[in-house]
C-alpha positions in Angstrom: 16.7 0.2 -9.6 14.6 -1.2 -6.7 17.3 -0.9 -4.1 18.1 2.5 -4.8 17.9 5.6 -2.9 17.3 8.4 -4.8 18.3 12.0 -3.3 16.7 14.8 -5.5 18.2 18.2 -5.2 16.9 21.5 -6.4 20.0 24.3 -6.7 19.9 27.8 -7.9 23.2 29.6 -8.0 23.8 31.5 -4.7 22.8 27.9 -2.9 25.5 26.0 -5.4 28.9 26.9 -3.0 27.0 24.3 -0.6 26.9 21.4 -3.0 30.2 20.0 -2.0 28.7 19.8 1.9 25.7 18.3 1.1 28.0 15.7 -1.3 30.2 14.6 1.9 27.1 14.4 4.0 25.8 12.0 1.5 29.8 10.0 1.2 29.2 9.6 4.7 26.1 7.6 4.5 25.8 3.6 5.4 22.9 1.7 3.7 22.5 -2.0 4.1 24.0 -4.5 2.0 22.9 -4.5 -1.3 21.6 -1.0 -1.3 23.5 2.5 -3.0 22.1 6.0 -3.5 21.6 8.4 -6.6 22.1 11.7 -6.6 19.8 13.9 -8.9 20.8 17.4 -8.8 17.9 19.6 -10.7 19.6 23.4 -11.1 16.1 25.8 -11.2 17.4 27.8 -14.3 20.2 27.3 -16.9 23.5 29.4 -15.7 27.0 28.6 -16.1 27.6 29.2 -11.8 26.0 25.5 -10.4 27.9 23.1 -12.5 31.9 24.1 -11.5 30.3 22.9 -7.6 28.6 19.5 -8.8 30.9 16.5 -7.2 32.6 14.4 -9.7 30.8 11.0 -8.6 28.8 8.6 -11.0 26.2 8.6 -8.7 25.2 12.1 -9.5 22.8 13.3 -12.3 23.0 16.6 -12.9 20.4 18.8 -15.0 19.0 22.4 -15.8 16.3 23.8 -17.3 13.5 26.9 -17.5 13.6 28.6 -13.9 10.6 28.2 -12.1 11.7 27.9 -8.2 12.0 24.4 -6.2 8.8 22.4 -6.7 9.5 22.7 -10.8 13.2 22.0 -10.4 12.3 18.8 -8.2 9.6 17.3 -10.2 11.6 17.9 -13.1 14.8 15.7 -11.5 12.1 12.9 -11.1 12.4 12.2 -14.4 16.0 11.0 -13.8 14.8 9.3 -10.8 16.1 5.2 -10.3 15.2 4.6 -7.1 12.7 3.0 -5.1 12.7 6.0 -3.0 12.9 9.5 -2.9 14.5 11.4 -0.4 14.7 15.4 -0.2 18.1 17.1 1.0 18.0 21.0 -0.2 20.8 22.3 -1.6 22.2 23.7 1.5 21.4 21.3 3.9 23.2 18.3 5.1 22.6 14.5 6.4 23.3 13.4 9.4 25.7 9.8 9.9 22.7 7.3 9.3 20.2 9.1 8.4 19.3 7.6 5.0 19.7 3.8 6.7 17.2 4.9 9.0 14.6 6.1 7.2 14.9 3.2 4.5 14.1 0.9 7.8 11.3 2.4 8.6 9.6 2.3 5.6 10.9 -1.4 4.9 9.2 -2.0 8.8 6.4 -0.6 8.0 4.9 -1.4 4.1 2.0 0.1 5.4 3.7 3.9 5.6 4.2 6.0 2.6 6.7 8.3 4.2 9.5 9.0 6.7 10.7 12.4 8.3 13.0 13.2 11.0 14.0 15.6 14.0 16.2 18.3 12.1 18.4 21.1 13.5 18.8 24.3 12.6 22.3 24.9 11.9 23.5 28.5 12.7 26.3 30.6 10.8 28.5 30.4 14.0 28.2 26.2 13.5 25.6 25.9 16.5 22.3 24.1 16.6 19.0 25.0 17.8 16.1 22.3 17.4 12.4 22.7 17.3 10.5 21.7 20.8 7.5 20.0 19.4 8.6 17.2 17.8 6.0 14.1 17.9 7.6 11.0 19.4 9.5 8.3 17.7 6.8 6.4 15.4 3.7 6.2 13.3 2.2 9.3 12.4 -2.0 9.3 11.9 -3.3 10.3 8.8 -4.4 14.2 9.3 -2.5 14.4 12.2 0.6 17.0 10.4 -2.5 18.9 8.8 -4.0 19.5 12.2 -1.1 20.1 14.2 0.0 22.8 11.4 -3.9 24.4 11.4 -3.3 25.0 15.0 0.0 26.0 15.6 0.2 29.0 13.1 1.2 26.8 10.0 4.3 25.5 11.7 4.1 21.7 11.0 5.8 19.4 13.7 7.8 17.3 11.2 9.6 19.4 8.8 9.2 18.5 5.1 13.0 19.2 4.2 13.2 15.7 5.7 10.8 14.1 3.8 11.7 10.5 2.3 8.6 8.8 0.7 7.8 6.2 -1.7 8.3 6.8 -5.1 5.3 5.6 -6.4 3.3 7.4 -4.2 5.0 10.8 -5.0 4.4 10.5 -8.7 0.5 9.6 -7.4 0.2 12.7 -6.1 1.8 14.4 -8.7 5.7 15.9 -7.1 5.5 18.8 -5.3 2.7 21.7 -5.4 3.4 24.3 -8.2 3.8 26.9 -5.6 6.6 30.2 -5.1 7.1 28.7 -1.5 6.0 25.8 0.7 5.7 23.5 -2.0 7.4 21.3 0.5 5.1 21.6 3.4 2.4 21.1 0.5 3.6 17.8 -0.3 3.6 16.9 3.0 0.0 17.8 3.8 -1.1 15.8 0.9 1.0 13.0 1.5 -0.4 12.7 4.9 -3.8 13.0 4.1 -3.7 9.9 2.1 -1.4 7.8 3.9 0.3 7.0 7.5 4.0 8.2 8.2 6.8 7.9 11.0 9.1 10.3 12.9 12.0 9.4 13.8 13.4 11.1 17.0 17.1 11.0 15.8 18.2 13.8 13.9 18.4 12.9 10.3 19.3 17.0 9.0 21.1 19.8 9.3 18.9 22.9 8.5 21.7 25.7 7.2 20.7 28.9 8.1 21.8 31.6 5.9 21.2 34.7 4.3 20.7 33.5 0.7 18.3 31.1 1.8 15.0 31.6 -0.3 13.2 31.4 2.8 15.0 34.8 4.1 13.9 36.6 1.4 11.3 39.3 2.5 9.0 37.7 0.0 8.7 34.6 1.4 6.7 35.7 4.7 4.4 38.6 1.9 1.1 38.2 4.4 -1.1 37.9 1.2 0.9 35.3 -0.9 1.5 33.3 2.3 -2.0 33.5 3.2 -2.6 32.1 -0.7 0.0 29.6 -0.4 -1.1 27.9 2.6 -5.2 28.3 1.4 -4.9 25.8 -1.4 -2.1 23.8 0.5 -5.0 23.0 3.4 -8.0 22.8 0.7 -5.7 20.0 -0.8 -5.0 18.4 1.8 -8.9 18.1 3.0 -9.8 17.1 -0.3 -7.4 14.1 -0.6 -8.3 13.1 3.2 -12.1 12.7 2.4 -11.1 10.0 -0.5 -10.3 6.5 0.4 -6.3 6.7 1.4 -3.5 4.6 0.0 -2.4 1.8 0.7 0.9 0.2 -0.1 0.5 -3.2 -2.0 3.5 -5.7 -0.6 2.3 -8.6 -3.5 
């Protein structure tokens, strides 16, 4: 459906409790006339403890299968996939008022970008929010320039993938997200900007839960060998997609 949205969702079952946040986060949303969102929901595994949270709503698409962390259970929800669009929104994490209208804009602004992020906030178990300092300004993003700016700040891109909202066609080109344990999502990104232009845009568009079930506060996540692995073939794809020709979004 081309003026779909669709949000794809990867849940395992500590993460499921925050389902029904992330569901009025998404009620809450304004599109333009004309336009609606879908709601795939991918649970990484097959248990009986995500479904009793998934929001009674035609919109959603719920589905399980083999566990095999985010990047499978995302590229596996694709295949449910209606829209036009993709956009990410972890299973924990919630939209801001606008956000989706905003980053539909500028990618219907700009037919030349294949992607869209946004300022995010981390959002504290005490309800507070802390942002990031280094945000690029409001606008176009270069080709290379995430890869760079990630290279050189101890692999800490400036727009955060958890944000990400990208052309569907251009996410099945590059084949989902990286079959990785962990930054399959920063990946992604590094591949999508080596091949095409993005935007920023300097309004927050997400609310970052932090928490201690979070797969990213697991010890395992920041292993110095595994991380040094992951983020290896993440920068040796990224170069090799930057030395081919680009993409190029055709408007006909």
């Amino acid at each position: 459906m081309p003026n779909t949205i669709t949000v794809i969702t990867a849940v395992h079952a500590p993460g499921a409790v925050h389902l029904p946040d992330a569901h009025k986060s998404l009620r809450e949303q304004e599109l333009p006339d004309g336009w609606d969102w879908q709601w795939v929901i991918q649970e990484d595994g097959e248990s009986d403890a995500v479904r009793p949270y998934v929001p009674d709503d035609v919109r959603v698409s719920f589905g399980q299968g083999r566990a095999g962390r985010a990047a499978m259970a995302r590229t596996m929800g694709l295949s449910r996939a209606e829209g036009a669009y993709i956009k990410v929104l972890d299973a924990d994490d919630m939209l801001t008022p606008g956000a989706l209208a905003r980053d539909l804009r500028a990618l219907t602004d700009h037919p030349d970008l294949g992607w869209a992020t946004s300022r995010a906030l981390d959002l504290l178990p005490d309800g507070s929010t802390v942002g990031f300092e280094g945000d690029p300004p409001q606008g176009p993003i270069a080709r290379g320039a995430v890869l760079e700016f990630w290279r050189a700040n101890d692999y800490r891109a400036q727009v955060h993938p958890a944000t990400l909202f990208v052309r569907r066609e251009l996410l099945l080109a590059l084949g989902g997200w990286m079959a990785l344990p962990a930054s399959e999502d920063t990946g992604l990104l590094m591949a999508l900007n080596a091949v095409s232009r993005g935007w920023f845009t300097a309004e927050t568009g997400l609310l970052y839960r932090k928490w201690p079930g979070q797969v990213t506060s697991q010890s395992a996540h920041a292993d110095a060998a595994e991380r040094a692995a992951r983020f290896a073939v993440v920068e040796a794809r990224a170069r090799v997609l930057a030395a081919m020709d680009g993409w190029r979004y055709d408007t006909r």
